[in-house]
Coordinates of C-alpha atoms and ligand atoms in Angstrom, one line a residue:
M20 CA 2.6 -18.5 65.0
S21 CA -0.7 -16.7 64.5
N22 CA -3.6 -18.2 63.0
P23 CA -4.3 -16.7 59.6
E24 CA -7.9 -17.7 59.8
D25 CA -8.3 -15.1 62.4
R26 CA -7.1 -12.4 59.9
N27 CA -9.4 -13.9 57.2
P28 CA -12.7 -14.0 58.6
G29 CA -15.0 -16.3 56.8
G30 CA -11.9 -17.7 54.8
D31 CA -11.4 -21.5 54.9
R32 CA -8.0 -21.4 53.3
D33 CA -5.5 -24.2 54.0
W34 CA -2.1 -22.8 55.1
S35 CA -0.4 -26.0 55.9
V36 CA 3.4 -26.1 55.6
V37 CA 5.5 -28.2 53.3
V38 CA 9.1 -27.4 53.0
E39 CA 11.0 -29.3 50.5
D40 CA 14.1 -28.1 48.6
G41 CA 13.5 -24.7 49.5
I42 CA 9.9 -24.5 48.4
A43 CA 7.3 -24.0 51.1
K44 CA 3.6 -23.8 51.7
T45 CA 2.9 -22.3 55.2
N46 CA 0.4 -22.4 57.9
D47 CA 1.3 -18.8 58.5
P48 CA 0.4 -15.9 56.5
V49 CA 2.9 -15.4 53.6
S50 CA 4.8 -12.6 55.4
S51 CA 6.0 -14.7 58.2
A52 CA 7.0 -17.5 56.0
V53 CA 9.1 -15.1 53.9
A54 CA 11.2 -14.5 57.1
E55 CA 12.6 -17.9 56.3
P56 CA 14.7 -16.7 53.3
A57 CA 15.5 -20.2 51.9
A58 CA 11.9 -20.9 51.4
A59 CA 9.7 -19.6 48.6
T60 CA 6.1 -19.6 49.5
R61 CA 2.7 -19.2 47.9
R62 CA -0.7 -18.9 49.3
H63 CA -3.0 -21.8 49.1
E64 CA -6.1 -20.8 47.2
L65 CA -9.6 -21.8 48.0
H66 CA -10.0 -24.0 44.8
E67 CA -6.9 -26.1 45.4
P68 CA -7.0 -29.5 46.9
A69 CA -5.7 -29.5 50.6
R70 CA -1.9 -30.1 50.9
E71 CA -1.3 -30.2 47.2
E72 CA 2.3 -30.9 46.3
L73 CA 3.9 -27.8 44.7
P74 CA 6.4 -28.2 41.8
Q75 CA 9.9 -29.0 42.8
R76 CA 11.3 -26.5 40.3
L77 CA 10.2 -23.1 39.1
Y78 CA 12.4 -23.4 35.8
E79 CA 11.3 -26.1 33.3
K80 CA 13.7 -27.3 30.7
R81 CA 12.5 -26.2 27.3
E82 CA 11.2 -29.2 24.8
F83 CA 11.9 -28.2 21.4
V84 CA 8.6 -28.1 19.3
H85 CA 8.6 -30.5 16.3
N86 CA 5.3 -29.6 14.9
K87 CA 3.7 -32.0 12.4
R88 CA 2.8 -31.3 8.9
I89 CA -1.0 -30.6 8.4
D90 CA -3.1 -29.5 5.4
G91 CA -6.4 -27.7 5.6
P92 CA -8.0 -24.4 4.9
F93 CA -6.1 -22.4 7.6
R94 CA -2.8 -24.1 6.7
R95 CA -3.3 -23.1 3.1
F96 CA -4.4 -19.5 4.2
K97 CA -1.1 -19.4 6.2
W98 CA 0.9 -20.5 3.2
L99 CA -0.7 -17.5 1.3
V100 CA 0.0 -15.0 3.9
M101 CA 3.6 -16.2 4.4
V102 CA 4.3 -16.1 0.5
V103 CA 2.8 -12.6 0.2
T104 CA 4.4 -11.0 3.3
L105 CA 7.8 -12.5 2.4
A106 CA 7.4 -11.6 -1.2
I107 CA 6.5 -8.0 -0.2
Y108 CA 9.4 -7.8 2.1
Y109 CA 12.1 -9.2 -0.3
V110 CA 10.8 -7.6 -3.6
T111 CA 9.8 -4.2 -2.7
P112 CA 13.3 -2.6 -2.6
W113 CA 13.7 -3.7 -6.3
I114 CA 10.6 -1.9 -7.8
R115 CA 11.4 1.1 -9.7
W116 CA 9.3 4.3 -9.7
D117 CA 10.0 7.0 -12.1
R118 CA 10.1 10.5 -10.4
G119 CA 12.1 12.3 -13.1
P120 CA 15.8 13.0 -13.3
Y121 CA 16.1 14.8 -10.0
A122 CA 14.8 12.1 -7.7
P123 CA 15.6 8.5 -6.9
D124 CA 13.7 6.0 -9.0
Q125 CA 13.3 3.4 -6.1
A126 CA 9.7 3.0 -5.3
V127 CA 10.2 2.7 -1.4
L128 CA 13.4 4.3 -0.1
V129 CA 14.2 5.9 3.3
D130 CA 16.9 8.3 2.1
L131 CA 18.6 9.2 5.4
A132 CA 21.4 11.2 3.7
N133 CA 18.9 13.6 2.2
R134 CA 16.4 13.1 4.8
R135 CA 13.5 11.9 2.6
F136 CA 11.2 9.1 2.7
Y137 CA 9.8 7.9 -0.7
M138 CA 6.9 5.6 -1.0
F139 CA 5.7 5.2 -4.6
G140 CA 4.2 8.6 -5.5
I141 CA 4.5 10.1 -1.9
E142 CA 7.5 11.9 -0.7
I143 CA 7.8 12.8 2.9
W144 CA 10.1 15.5 4.0
P145 CA 11.5 15.8 7.7
H146 CA 9.0 18.5 8.7
E147 CA 6.1 16.4 7.6
F148 CA 7.0 13.5 10.0
Y149 CA 3.5 13.8 11.2
F150 CA 2.6 11.7 8.2
V151 CA 4.7 8.8 9.5
A152 CA 3.4 9.4 13.2
G153 CA -0.1 9.1 11.6
L154 CA 0.7 6.0 9.8
L155 CA 2.2 4.5 13.0
I156 CA -1.0 5.3 14.9
M157 CA -3.1 3.7 12.2
A158 CA -1.0 0.6 12.6
G159 CA -1.6 0.6 16.3
I160 CA -5.3 1.2 16.0
G161 CA -5.3 -1.4 13.1
L162 CA -3.9 -4.0 15.6
F163 CA -6.7 -3.2 18.1
L164 CA -9.3 -3.5 15.5
V165 CA -7.9 -6.8 14.3
T166 CA -7.5 -8.2 17.9
S167 CA -11.1 -7.1 19.1
A168 CA -12.6 -8.7 15.9
V169 CA -10.6 -11.8 15.3
G170 CA -8.3 -12.1 18.3
R171 CA -4.7 -12.8 17.8
A172 CA -4.9 -13.2 14.0
W173 CA -1.9 -10.8 13.7
C174 CA 0.2 -13.3 15.8
G175 CA -1.2 -16.3 14.0
Y176 CA -0.7 -15.2 10.4
A177 CA 1.1 -12.0 9.8
C178 CA 3.6 -11.3 12.5
P179 CA 7.1 -11.4 11.3
Q180 CA 8.2 -13.7 14.1
T181 CA 5.5 -16.1 13.0
V182 CA 6.2 -15.8 9.4
W183 CA 9.9 -16.5 9.8
T184 CA 9.4 -19.2 12.4
D185 CA 7.0 -20.9 9.9
L186 CA 9.7 -20.6 7.1
F187 CA 12.3 -22.3 9.5
Q188 CA 9.9 -25.0 10.4
H189 CA 9.3 -25.8 6.7
I190 CA 13.2 -25.8 6.3
D191 CA 13.4 -28.3 9.2
R192 CA 10.7 -30.5 7.5
F193 CA 12.4 -30.2 4.1
V194 CA 15.9 -31.3 5.5
D195 CA 14.9 -33.6 8.5
G196 CA 11.6 -35.0 7.6
D197 CA 8.3 -34.6 9.5
R198 CA 7.9 -34.6 13.3
N199 CA 8.8 -38.2 14.2
A200 CA 12.0 -38.2 11.9
R201 CA 13.1 -34.9 13.5
R202 CA 12.4 -36.2 17.0
R203 CA 14.5 -39.4 16.2
L204 CA 17.3 -37.2 14.8
D205 CA 17.3 -34.8 17.7
N206 CA 17.7 -37.7 20.3
A207 CA 20.3 -39.6 18.1
P208 CA 23.8 -39.6 19.0
W209 CA 26.2 -37.1 17.0
T210 CA 27.4 -39.0 13.9
W211 CA 28.9 -37.8 10.7
G212 CA 25.5 -38.1 9.1
K213 CA 23.9 -36.0 11.9
V214 CA 26.6 -33.4 11.6
L215 CA 26.3 -33.3 7.9
R216 CA 22.6 -32.7 8.0
R217 CA 22.7 -30.2 10.6
G218 CA 25.4 -28.3 8.9
F219 CA 23.3 -28.3 5.7
K220 CA 20.2 -27.2 7.5
W221 CA 22.1 -24.4 9.5
S222 CA 23.6 -23.2 6.2
I223 CA 20.0 -22.7 4.8
Y224 CA 19.2 -21.0 8.1
L225 CA 22.1 -18.7 7.6
L226 CA 21.1 -18.0 3.9
V227 CA 17.8 -17.2 5.0
G228 CA 19.0 -14.9 7.8
L229 CA 21.5 -13.2 5.2
A230 CA 18.7 -12.6 2.7
T231 CA 16.6 -11.0 5.5
G232 CA 19.2 -8.7 6.7
G233 CA 20.4 -8.0 3.1
A234 CA 16.9 -7.0 1.9
W235 CA 16.5 -4.6 5.0
I236 CA 19.5 -2.4 4.1
L237 CA 18.3 -2.3 0.5
Y238 CA 15.4 0.0 1.7
F239 CA 18.2 2.6 2.7
A240 CA 19.8 3.1 -0.6
D241 CA 19.6 2.5 -4.2
A242 CA 19.0 -1.4 -4.2
P243 CA 20.9 -2.5 -7.4
T244 CA 23.9 -0.2 -6.6
L245 CA 24.1 -1.3 -2.9
F246 CA 23.6 -4.9 -4.0
R247 CA 26.7 -4.5 -6.4
D248 CA 28.7 -2.8 -3.8
F249 CA 27.8 -5.1 -1.0
F250 CA 29.3 -8.1 -2.8
S251 CA 32.3 -6.3 -4.2
G252 CA 33.3 -5.0 -0.8
A253 CA 32.7 -1.3 -1.5
A254 CA 29.5 -0.8 0.6
D255 CA 29.8 1.2 3.9
P256 CA 30.8 -0.8 6.9
I257 CA 27.6 0.1 8.6
A258 CA 25.8 -2.0 5.8
Y259 CA 27.9 -5.0 6.7
A260 CA 27.4 -4.5 10.3
T261 CA 23.6 -4.2 9.9
V262 CA 23.3 -7.3 7.7
A263 CA 25.5 -9.3 10.3
I264 CA 23.2 -8.2 13.3
L265 CA 20.0 -8.8 11.3
T266 CA 21.4 -12.3 10.1
L267 CA 22.1 -13.2 13.6
T268 CA 18.8 -12.0 15.1
T269 CA 16.7 -13.7 12.3
V270 CA 18.4 -17.1 12.8
T271 CA 18.3 -16.8 16.6
L272 CA 14.7 -15.6 16.9
G273 CA 13.2 -17.5 14.1
G274 CA 15.6 -20.5 13.6
F275 CA 16.2 -21.5 17.4
M276 CA 14.0 -19.5 19.9
R277 CA 10.7 -19.6 17.9
E278 CA 7.8 -20.1 20.2
Q279 CA 9.9 -18.9 23.2
V280 CA 9.8 -15.3 21.7
C281 CA 5.9 -15.3 21.5
I282 CA 5.5 -17.0 25.0
Y283 CA 8.2 -15.1 27.0
M284 CA 9.6 -12.1 25.0
C285 CA 6.8 -10.4 23.3
P286 CA 4.7 -8.1 25.1
W287 CA 1.9 -8.2 22.6
P288 CA 0.2 -11.2 23.9
R289 CA 0.0 -9.5 27.3
I290 CA -1.7 -6.5 25.8
Q291 CA -3.9 -8.6 23.7
T292 CA -5.3 -10.6 26.4
A293 CA -6.5 -7.2 28.0
M294 CA -8.1 -6.3 24.7
L295 CA -10.0 -9.4 24.1
D296 CA -13.7 -9.6 25.2
E297 CA -16.3 -12.2 25.4
K298 CA -17.2 -11.1 21.8
S299 CA -13.6 -11.6 20.3
L300 CA -13.0 -14.7 18.2
I301 CA -10.6 -17.1 19.8
V302 CA -9.5 -20.6 19.0
T303 CA -11.5 -22.9 21.3
Y304 CA -11.7 -26.4 22.3
K305 CA -15.3 -27.1 22.9
D306 CA -15.0 -29.2 26.1
W307 CA -18.9 -29.7 26.5
R308 CA -18.8 -31.6 23.3
G309 CA -15.3 -33.2 23.6
E310 CA -15.3 -34.3 27.2
P311 CA -14.9 -36.9 28.7
R312 CA -12.3 -37.7 26.2
G313 CA -11.3 -41.3 25.3
S314 CA -10.1 -43.5 22.7
I315 CA -12.4 -44.8 20.0
K316 CA -12.0 -48.3 21.4
K317 CA -13.2 -47.1 24.9
A318 CA -16.0 -45.1 23.2
Q319 CA -17.1 -48.1 21.3
K320 CA -17.1 -50.4 24.5
N321 CA -18.9 -47.7 26.5
P322 CA -21.5 -46.1 24.2
G323 CA -22.7 -42.6 25.3
Q324 CA -20.0 -42.3 28.0
F325 CA -17.4 -40.5 26.0
G326 CA -17.4 -37.1 24.2
D327 CA -16.2 -36.4 20.7
C328 CA -12.3 -36.0 21.5
I329 CA -10.6 -39.3 21.0
D330 CA -7.4 -38.0 22.7
C331 CA -5.3 -38.5 19.6
Q332 CA -3.2 -35.5 20.4
Q333 CA -3.1 -34.5 16.8
C334 CA -4.0 -31.0 17.8
I335 CA -1.0 -30.8 20.0
Q336 CA 1.4 -32.3 17.5
V337 CA 0.7 -29.8 14.7
C338 CA 0.7 -26.8 17.0
P339 CA 3.7 -24.5 16.3
T340 CA 3.9 -23.5 20.0
G341 CA 3.4 -27.0 21.3
I342 CA 0.6 -26.3 23.5
D343 CA -2.6 -28.2 24.2
I344 CA -5.6 -26.0 23.4
R345 CA -7.8 -28.5 25.3
E346 CA -6.5 -26.8 28.4
G347 CA -8.3 -23.7 27.5
P348 CA -7.3 -20.4 26.1
Q349 CA -3.6 -19.5 26.9
I350 CA -1.1 -17.1 26.1
G351 CA 0.9 -19.6 24.2
C352 CA -2.0 -19.8 21.6
I353 CA -1.2 -17.6 18.6
T354 CA -4.6 -18.6 17.0
C355 CA -2.9 -19.9 14.0
A356 CA -5.9 -22.4 13.7
L357 CA -3.6 -25.3 12.6
C358 CA -5.2 -27.4 15.5
I359 CA -8.6 -26.7 13.8
D360 CA -7.3 -28.3 10.6
A361 CA -5.9 -31.2 12.4
C362 CA -9.1 -32.0 14.5
D363 CA -11.4 -31.4 11.6
R364 CA -9.5 -34.0 9.8
V365 CA -9.8 -36.4 12.8
M366 CA -13.6 -35.7 13.0
K367 CA -14.0 -36.4 9.2
D368 CA -12.0 -39.7 9.5
I369 CA -14.1 -40.9 12.5
G370 CA -17.4 -39.6 11.0
R371 CA -18.2 -36.9 13.5
P372 CA -19.2 -33.3 12.7
R373 CA -16.3 -30.8 12.3
G374 CA -15.6 -28.0 14.7
L375 CA -14.5 -29.7 17.9
I376 CA -11.9 -27.2 18.1
D377 CA -13.0 -23.9 16.2
Y378 CA -12.9 -20.2 16.1
A379 CA -15.6 -18.9 18.6
T380 CA -16.3 -16.2 21.0
L381 CA -16.8 -16.9 24.7
E382 CA -20.2 -15.8 24.3
D383 CA -20.9 -18.3 21.5
C384 CA -19.2 -21.0 23.7
E385 CA -21.7 -20.4 26.6
R386 CA -24.6 -20.5 24.1
E387 CA -23.4 -23.6 22.4
A388 CA -22.6 -25.3 25.8
A389 CA -26.2 -24.5 26.9
G390 CA -27.6 -26.1 23.7
G391 CA -27.9 -23.0 21.6
E392 CA -27.1 -22.4 18.0
P393 CA -23.7 -21.0 17.0
K394 CA -23.7 -17.5 15.5
A395 CA -22.0 -17.0 12.1
P396 CA -18.5 -15.6 12.7
W397 CA -18.8 -12.5 10.4
R398 CA -21.6 -11.3 12.9
T399 CA -18.9 -10.8 15.7
L400 CA -17.0 -8.5 13.4
L401 CA -19.9 -5.9 13.2
R402 CA -20.3 -4.6 16.7
P403 CA -19.9 -1.1 18.3
R404 CA -16.3 -1.9 19.4
T405 CA -15.0 -2.9 16.0
I406 CA -16.9 -0.2 14.3
A407 CA -15.6 2.4 16.6
Y408 CA -12.1 1.2 16.0
F409 CA -12.7 1.2 12.3
L410 CA -14.2 4.7 12.3
I411 CA -11.2 6.1 14.3
W412 CA -8.8 4.2 12.0
G413 CA -10.6 5.3 8.7
G414 CA -10.8 8.8 10.2
I415 CA -7.1 9.0 10.6
G416 CA -6.4 7.6 7.1
G417 CA -8.9 9.8 5.5
A418 CA -7.4 12.9 7.3
L419 CA -3.9 11.8 6.2
L420 CA -5.0 11.4 2.6
F421 CA -6.7 14.9 2.7
A422 CA -3.5 16.3 4.1
L423 CA -1.4 14.8 1.5
G424 CA -3.8 16.0 -1.3
V425 CA -3.9 19.5 -0.4
R426 CA -0.4 20.0 1.0
S427 CA 1.6 22.6 -0.8
H428 CA 5.1 21.9 -2.4
T429 CA 6.2 25.5 -1.9
E430 CA 7.2 26.9 1.4
L431 CA 9.1 30.0 2.7
T432 CA 10.8 30.7 5.9
V433 CA 12.2 34.1 6.9
A434 CA 14.8 35.0 9.4
P435 CA 15.5 38.9 9.8
D436 CA 19.1 40.0 10.7
R437 CA 19.0 41.3 14.1
N438 CA 22.5 42.6 14.6
P439 CA 22.4 45.3 13.3
P440 CA 18.6 45.5 12.7
F441 CA 18.9 48.2 10.1
M442 CA 21.5 50.2 8.1
L443 CA 21.2 53.8 7.0
L444 CA 22.3 54.1 3.3
S445 CA 24.0 57.1 1.9
D446 CA 20.8 58.3 0.1
G447 CA 19.0 58.3 3.4
S448 CA 17.0 55.2 2.8
V449 CA 16.8 52.4 5.4
R450 CA 18.0 48.8 4.6
N451 CA 17.1 45.6 6.5
S452 CA 18.5 42.2 5.6
Y453 CA 16.8 38.8 5.9
T454 CA 17.7 35.1 5.3
L455 CA 15.0 33.5 3.2
K456 CA 14.5 29.7 2.8
L457 CA 12.5 28.7 -0.2
R458 CA 11.5 25.0 -0.1
N459 CA 10.8 23.3 -3.6
M460 CA 9.2 20.0 -2.9
E461 CA 8.8 18.9 -6.5
S462 CA 11.2 16.8 -8.4
R463 CA 11.9 19.6 -11.0
P464 CA 13.5 23.1 -10.7
R465 CA 11.0 25.8 -10.3
D466 CA 11.1 29.6 -10.7
M467 CA 9.7 31.4 -7.7
E468 CA 8.6 35.1 -7.3
I469 CA 9.4 36.7 -4.1
A470 CA 7.2 39.8 -3.3
I471 CA 7.1 42.5 -0.5
E472 CA 3.5 43.4 0.5
G473 CA 2.5 46.0 3.1
L474 CA 5.7 48.1 2.9
P475 CA 5.1 51.1 0.7
G476 CA 8.1 52.1 -1.6
A477 CA 10.2 49.0 -0.6
V478 CA 12.5 47.4 -3.0
M479 CA 14.5 44.3 -2.8
W480 CA 17.6 42.8 -4.1
T481 CA 19.5 39.6 -3.3
D482 CA 22.8 38.1 -2.9
T483 CA 22.6 37.1 -6.7
I484 CA 20.6 40.2 -7.9
R485 CA 22.4 43.5 -7.9
A486 CA 21.2 46.5 -6.0
S487 CA 20.8 48.4 -9.2
D488 CA 18.1 45.8 -10.3
A489 CA 16.2 46.3 -7.0
A490 CA 12.4 46.0 -7.3
A491 CA 9.4 45.1 -5.3
T492 CA 9.4 41.6 -6.6
Q493 CA 12.3 39.2 -7.7
T494 CA 12.4 35.9 -9.2
V495 CA 14.8 33.2 -8.2
T496 CA 15.2 29.6 -9.4
V497 CA 15.0 26.8 -6.7
P498 CA 16.5 23.6 -7.6
A499 CA 14.4 20.2 -7.7
D500 CA 13.7 18.8 -4.4
L501 CA 15.8 21.2 -2.4
V502 CA 15.5 24.2 0.0
R503 CA 17.3 27.3 -1.6
Q504 CA 18.7 29.9 0.9
V505 CA 18.6 33.5 -0.3
R506 CA 20.0 36.5 1.4
A507 CA 17.4 39.4 0.6
Y508 CA 18.0 43.1 1.2
V509 CA 14.9 45.4 1.5
A510 CA 15.3 49.1 1.3
V511 CA 12.7 51.8 2.2
P512 CA 13.3 55.5 1.1
E513 CA 14.0 58.2 3.5
G514 CA 11.4 58.7 6.3
A515 CA 10.7 54.9 6.7
R516 CA 9.1 53.8 9.9
S517 CA 9.4 50.4 11.8
Q518 CA 6.2 48.2 10.9
E519 CA 5.2 44.8 10.0
F520 CA 5.1 43.6 6.4
T521 CA 4.7 40.3 4.4
F522 CA 7.1 38.2 2.2
R523 CA 5.0 36.3 -0.4
V524 CA 6.3 33.5 -2.6
T525 CA 4.6 32.2 -5.6
S526 CA 5.7 29.4 -7.9
L527 CA 5.7 30.4 -11.5
D528 CA 4.2 27.3 -12.9
E529 CA 0.7 26.0 -13.6
Q530 CA 0.1 25.4 -9.9
R531 CA 0.9 28.9 -8.7
E532 CA 1.5 27.7 -5.1
T533 CA 2.0 30.5 -2.7
D534 CA 3.3 30.9 0.9
T535 CA 3.5 34.1 3.0
V536 CA 5.4 35.0 6.0
E537 CA 4.8 38.1 8.2
T538 CA 8.1 39.7 9.6
R539 CA 9.2 43.1 10.6
F540 CA 11.0 46.1 9.1
D541 CA 13.0 48.0 11.5
A542 CA 13.9 51.8 11.1
P543 CA 15.6 54.5 13.4
E544 CA 13.2 56.1 15.9
D545 CA 12.7 59.9 15.6
Ligands
LIG623 S1 -7.4 -33.5 17.6 FE1 -9.4 -33.3 18.2 S2 -9.8 -35.4 18.8 FE2 -7.6 -35.5 18.6 S3 -7.0 -34.9 20.7 FE3 -7.3 -32.9 19.7 S4 -9.3 -32.3 20.0 FE4 -9.2 -34.4 20.5
LIG624 S1 -3.4 -24.2 19.9 FE1 -4.1 -24.2 17.9 S2 -4.4 -22.1 17.3 FE2 -3.2 -22.1 19.2 S3 -1.0 -21.9 18.5 FE3 -1.5 -24.1 18.8 S4 -2.1 -24.8 16.6 FE4 -2.3 -22.5 16.7

């Protein structure tokens, strides 16, 4: 075997071999060890102690997290966010919004059948999808903004997975008691009592899942009608299928998988890790203050030899993802700050200053570790990066609002007949035919005037207006919130020549909205 040190001049890595149960470290570079297919290999890094034993298994069985109840400012804030977000989700489809007799009165409605999206006073048509795209972009940049300013606050407080997991954990606590009681029950053999308790708890899970899936479908149809139809068995099968799928996913992801989704399934923690910098707020254990850790007894026996951490493990016990923040920032930390509440309470009880675990930036940590003063957290919010994100976010929002404010509710499209392009009438005049589409985006019928411009002597009639009533302008009524298709016939007296001209449509109301389309009139060549 070749000596890897030769290929790594100046390196002093230990490549010694240990092969146990198919797991190996190797004296050889990794490539030659891989030739032994039964052995998994890894490189021995510089900082590792020599001949370190590798874990025997790459898969570790999940330990269910039974987090302990805690109270404190961050927990109360989490309560507030949970109540507000769940209320918004469950209540919004029931809010009514009067749009007159020609449009639905549901404040937020995705009307797939008619291809409309209603949001309070705003109605989005399919051709205006850029508004939805703009909102999605704003949501993305908003997440960047929040992450660069306050770390994973989205994960810790407002992400649906966090909110529903929190809800299910409260149900656990309500039915089975706090952490120790739940652990005891988990480890207890299956008795009738345990079966009944589990049955009761899982029934509540199911109800929550059902309410979640049920609320979702109410965003896609008139909520009171769909609610009635759903329970009378008259709803569309797709509604039942959607509720079933969402009930299953809610119970599975929020009720059973919980922190596993955050740690293993969700891509967002990985993206966020790349977005954090030394000025982003994260939940941090101040090891320069807490270490070496030791119980109060030890600290009393050996004054001055221990830090502030009394190794009570309260921070681990309240953590919804079950991690130990004292091991440093990690992907499992959703920055919910419940460990701050727990540790602050411990510090208060033992008469030491709060903030052994706290929101801090890496920059602050270095300063504090060197004996400097902490910065007020709000100062980390105002820095070029967050301001830039805010300006982009605000700019897109402003542009969308402007576009909404100035958008016209009247639109015209024109498609000329091309086969045949013209017809010669008996009096020598030339006729062209067109299909006009007049869009009325208001929730009331409107009269619209169609006019021909730039085509001298031209007159027009339609499929509902006789040729004997032909004129340079015609008026048609377009129903509320609809596109009306009109066949228009344009005739020019004998001697007409091929040329461009314009159709102009004008709404005959107080707004006098107008739209024009240039098209072509064809005539026989000389
Ligand atoms: S709660 Fe505070 S004192 Fe207790 S183990 Fe955690 S960091 Fe140490
Ligand atoms: S370590 Fe603290 S902030 Fe992170 S998830 Fe656990 S309790 Fe929340």
